[in-house]
């Protein structure tokens, strides 16, 4: 026999989608890049990633348990994802204690101080990374030479990134093939373009993100460097702009960092403008700034502008502006 | 040394220029304000509840200064005391207002009013009541989601977790009327606080016919008009199958309370009756 | 070529369990509960009294104003009482309760099945007949049809759009009706065209009803001016504004009626009711209802008299399955959850849906992660998450500025939200408040 019926306002069905599904979807998309980093940076990559994830989750738990005294949501996947993305932005030979500091800043300042998931203005992983970049510039810009599942790194093999080489006009640039495969110096998650693009395709297929932000960022950077370099050298340049796109954290930033739901605009138009802004800022920092890499700063600056973009670029309303007929 | 000196001079100069600019700007944009507004604002409770009908205490202070007579203006939070002070500043007089308090006219707790379905929507009275009559048989009764609690700026109304009904904290209620506006079922009324806080009111708003009302709730007013007959002061009227007590006429004799067959009439803050302890036990709400 | 609307939309699982099932006649109830307000607008005024004998088709209550509708007796028998009864909203509304005795129809009603194609009435006479028969929009909105067919002064209809979309999951009543009464619907459409003085009508049917599409393609060859268009399966394709956008590429501006872009939309079931009213003198006293649910023994489409309690429909379809936690009158996206099985079928009830326990409960609400899924799902181009947070702080002015009143309450935003936020709950509340202001 029936007990009491449930009454609620419509709709009465739900898509079954959840925050966890979205977060773990991104997680899956990051697996190829993680495998590549394991291959090239070996044990170091594993340690940095594990420590980063564990300390992000731990800090979130501690803050929710003892400071906020609210609900504990460490299993919604967002802290794990922040940890993973933070690790991807760190060199694999970074001392463990620095990783822990980065995680505490990412979760404590970047996320929980704003009120937790959904309320943060800046991408937590990038807040952590930029904090470390400014506080520990030496450790953060020394990368080990990629090997084949190395267990330890000799100090001497630390090498400069492609971007630094391009900026300083020294050294032999890695071949294009080894760049797309990831055999170059860099933070542990950013090296392999192919793995990152694989993740991008997966997220598009699973409808976790749309193409707007990544494509507009990469497109802007490519066009910027094509124009600037062509104007500089007097002949049409393609190779250098392509190196710009495939090196450094651009793809990681464009595909995984800039597309963070919480800190990116909501309308398609807003997404394109946001992506364009990140692209321009990244290019300007790379070309004219003192840092060889600018994706993190560009994303954080555009994060701050996201509420403004949301206010001014709302989706087109039904029956508004659209020409009838 | 030279460098330090340079920095001091430079910063000092910036400071001096800034101060000069600020000085002239504040002169240029100076607004002449009646100083009494500020003084009245100091007296007002600064709750900014809007119970007076003006946007915040500053708005009310402005209105007081402008007004010819203060009779129409009243700060429900500060009460007569505050209004007398305001009148003192302005050199005007105010009428004495009788202190009021919010009462919840529903007594259908979990035992008296059984749940007939399970509400699974947003816990918000306005949303629930716009969807349907509620999760009990009584479509007039309290929904218990606490819109009144959210509306109260003084922490004076709370949902009792046992009865799932809101209870007014007499010490804190300022009769600002925010909860009255917030309740989508119009269950909350402002009534005279009464001598020694003693009040009698009909704890029901059910306008169904007696039989139907009684079926959904044990303490529903069934409009039997017994109370009306017994009342010596003609304070009780029955309209739309519902009795209500006029607090201007009621002299708190409690005859109606004893007469009510469904214990729908609530008495508050009265001493326990010695001669009839049974009724008191039967009527859970009179035990405060 | 499949057409569809241009903004938003979702793809919920179709679950058309009772698709392709013929319409069955359900036995008469012992007592019919006929509400006096089965339409949008003023309740009808009763013209019968307690104890009166009525036949099927006897006028029970007459239209109470301009936007109102006549109510006829769906059964024959004795008026038990006229009283306030709890309707699907749990609030008590006036209703006529009739104790059923036999099945005696009014003599004026033509009960034969023969197709009557010719219609010699003028536009005005047709509108009159529709008003007398108490026809309302049967897609669920229940707006009195005679009012909807009468464009406000200064506007002119160019095209009649017939809604055969049935985009709500589970529901198949329109589909069943289209398969069974194709010719009658076509005649109904021609009558409607005559009534609103247009020479063009488009029937929009979702592509998941291939048989209905084929049937109407074939039928439309004999009816000049009427065309059939297949539409992409996408919710809310059957929303009035969405359907107009899909079929004639015009978007009705916010706050305007469809006739502002020259369109008048009617449901297929309404077209059929119009046929019956004009050609057969039959008032709106019965309708096709889908009874469905994943655990229900025999999901089916039935022809039920208005006023039949939902419980009897469920019994007919195999009885209430164990673990049923929610009964919905209408579709799962926009229907109303019922408090009990005694609620009767109304003029706008297209289905009865039973949802088993775990699915019926809402999941716990989480923080908004600003994923903008609701933004891309909203068919009206609104920002549901923003509107909801505005309403949480009661910011009516800003909500009005952000076109909260444009919301068609389709539920796409709440359906898609990964944080299970009750977006529509708040938007609906805000919409009500803004309109009241």
GROMACS .gro file of N, CA, C and O in nm, chain B residues 117 120-122 124 126-127 129 131-133 137 139 185 208-209 212, chain C residues 83-84 88-92 336 339 360-362 422 425-426 429 433:
model
  136
  442UNK      N    1   0.120   1.415   0.312
  442UNK     CA    2   0.212   1.389   0.202
  442UNK      C    3   0.347   1.445   0.241
  442UNK      O    4   0.362   1.508   0.345
  445UNK      N    5   0.891   1.775  -0.098
  445UNK     CA    6   1.032   1.752  -0.133
  445UNK      C    7   1.089   1.868  -0.214
  445UNK      O    8   1.194   1.857  -0.275
  446UNK      N    9   1.020   1.978  -0.215
  446UNK     CA   10   1.073   2.092  -0.291
  446UNK      C   11   1.163   2.178  -0.205
  446UNK      O   12   1.206   2.136  -0.097
  447UNK      N   13   1.192   2.297  -0.253
  447UNK     CA   14   1.275   2.389  -0.177
  447UNK      C   15   1.208   2.425  -0.046
  447UNK      O   16   1.088   2.450  -0.043
  449UNK      N   17   1.094   2.647   0.156
  449UNK     CA   18   1.063   2.789   0.153
  449UNK      C   19   0.911   2.800   0.149
  449UNK      O   20   0.847   2.741   0.063
  451UNK      N   21   0.706   3.040   0.075
  451UNK     CA   22   0.646   3.105  -0.042
  451UNK      C   23   0.639   3.009  -0.160
  451UNK      O   24   0.538   3.001  -0.230
  452UNK      N   25   0.747   2.934  -0.181
  452UNK     CA   26   0.749   2.839  -0.293
  452UNK      C   27   0.651   2.727  -0.268
  452UNK      O   28   0.570   2.691  -0.354
  454UNK      N   29   0.385   2.724  -0.075
  454UNK     CA   30   0.244   2.762  -0.076
  454UNK      C   31   0.196   2.800  -0.215
  454UNK      O   32   0.078   2.789  -0.244
  456UNK      N   33   0.288   2.635  -0.467
  456UNK     CA   34   0.270   2.506  -0.535
  456UNK      C   35   0.141   2.439  -0.492
  456UNK      O   36   0.062   2.395  -0.574
  457UNK      N   37   0.121   2.429  -0.363
  457UNK     CA   38   0.002   2.356  -0.316
  457UNK      C   39  -0.030   2.389  -0.171
  457UNK      O   40   0.035   2.473  -0.109
  458UNK      N   41  -0.132   2.323  -0.120
  458UNK     CA   42  -0.186   2.358   0.011
  458UNK      C   43  -0.097   2.323   0.127
  458UNK      O   44  -0.119   2.369   0.239
  462UNK      N   45  -0.343   1.805   0.589
  462UNK     CA   46  -0.476   1.821   0.533
  462UNK      C   47  -0.523   1.966   0.535
  462UNK      O   48  -0.613   2.004   0.462
  464UNK      N   49  -0.504   2.339   0.452
  464UNK     CA   50  -0.435   2.423   0.354
  464UNK      C   51  -0.420   2.566   0.404
  464UNK      O   52  -0.377   2.653   0.330
  510UNK      N   53   0.082   3.247   0.429
  510UNK     CA   54  -0.050   3.201   0.472
  510UNK      C   55  -0.118   3.303   0.563
  510UNK      O   56  -0.223   3.274   0.620
  533UNK      N   57  -1.218   2.648   0.644
  533UNK     CA   58  -1.304   2.539   0.598
  533UNK      C   59  -1.421   2.523   0.694
  533UNK      O   60  -1.417   2.570   0.808
  534UNK      N   61  -1.521   2.450   0.647
  534UNK     CA   62  -1.632   2.419   0.735
  534UNK      C   63  -1.583   2.334   0.851
  534UNK      O   64  -1.486   2.258   0.838
  537UNK      N   65  -1.473   1.961   0.811
  537UNK     CA   66  -1.353   1.943   0.729
  537UNK      C   67  -1.229   1.992   0.804
  537UNK      O   68  -1.125   1.927   0.806
  696UNK      N   69  -1.966   2.173  -0.402
  696UNK     CA   70  -1.892   2.202  -0.279
  696UNK      C   71  -1.746   2.233  -0.313
  696UNK      O   72  -1.701   2.213  -0.425
  697UNK      N   73  -1.674   2.277  -0.211
  697UNK     CA   74  -1.532   2.300  -0.229
  697UNK      C   75  -1.457   2.170  -0.204
  697UNK      O   76  -1.475   2.108  -0.100
  701UNK      N   77  -0.585   1.955  -0.750
  701UNK     CA   78  -0.447   1.905  -0.757
  701UNK      C   79  -0.350   1.993  -0.679
  701UNK      O   80  -0.241   1.950  -0.647
  702UNK      N   81  -0.390   2.114  -0.645
  702UNK     CA   82  -0.300   2.200  -0.570
  702UNK      C   83  -0.319   2.184  -0.419
  702UNK      O   84  -0.249   2.245  -0.341
  703UNK      N   85  -0.417   2.101  -0.377
  703UNK     CA   86  -0.441   2.084  -0.236
  703UNK      C   87  -0.530   2.193  -0.178
  703UNK      O   88  -0.580   2.180  -0.068
  704UNK      N   89  -0.547   2.303  -0.253
  704UNK     CA   90  -0.638   2.406  -0.208
  704UNK      C   91  -0.780   2.367  -0.248
  704UNK      O   92  -0.800   2.301  -0.350
  705UNK      N   93  -0.876   2.410  -0.171
  705UNK     CA   94  -1.013   2.371  -0.200
  705UNK      C   95  -1.075   2.466  -0.300
  705UNK      O   96  -1.067   2.587  -0.285
  949UNK      N   97   0.202   1.836  -1.252
  949UNK     CA   98   0.187   1.865  -1.109
  949UNK      C   99   0.189   1.737  -1.029
  949UNK      O  100   0.123   1.640  -1.063
  952UNK      N  101  -0.136   1.502  -0.437
  952UNK     CA  102  -0.130   1.461  -0.297
  952UNK      C  103  -0.207   1.332  -0.273
  952UNK      O  104  -0.195   1.270  -0.169
  973UNK      N  105   1.195   0.959  -0.751
  973UNK     CA  106   1.101   1.066  -0.720
  973UNK      C  107   1.160   1.169  -0.627
  973UNK      O  108   1.113   1.281  -0.620
  974UNK      N  109   1.264   1.130  -0.554
  974UNK     CA  110   1.319   1.224  -0.457
  974UNK      C  111   1.422   1.316  -0.521
  974UNK      O  112   1.502   1.273  -0.603
  975UNK      N  113   1.419   1.437  -0.477
  975UNK     CA  114   1.521   1.529  -0.525
  975UNK      C  115   1.650   1.499  -0.452
  975UNK      O  116   1.650   1.457  -0.339
 1035UNK      N  117   1.741   2.389  -0.717
 1035UNK     CA  118   1.600   2.405  -0.759
 1035UNK      C  119   1.579   2.538  -0.827
 1035UNK      O  120   1.509   2.625  -0.777
 1038UNK      N  121   1.217   2.649  -0.905
 1038UNK     CA  122   1.138   2.683  -0.785
 1038UNK      C  123   1.147   2.832  -0.758
 1038UNK      O  124   1.047   2.901  -0.738
 1039UNK      N  125   1.272   2.881  -0.756
 1039UNK     CA  126   1.292   3.021  -0.724
 1039UNK      C  127   1.249   3.112  -0.837
 1039UNK      O  128   1.193   3.219  -0.813
 1042UNK      N  129   0.878   3.147  -0.837
 1042UNK     CA  130   0.838   3.235  -0.727
 1042UNK      C  131   0.860   3.381  -0.765
 1042UNK      O  132   0.772   3.465  -0.748
 1046UNK      N  133   0.606   3.700  -0.818
 1046UNK     CA  134   0.619   3.825  -0.742
 1046UNK      C  135   0.632   3.945  -0.836
 1046UNK      O  136   0.572   4.049  -0.811
   0.00000   0.00000   0.00000
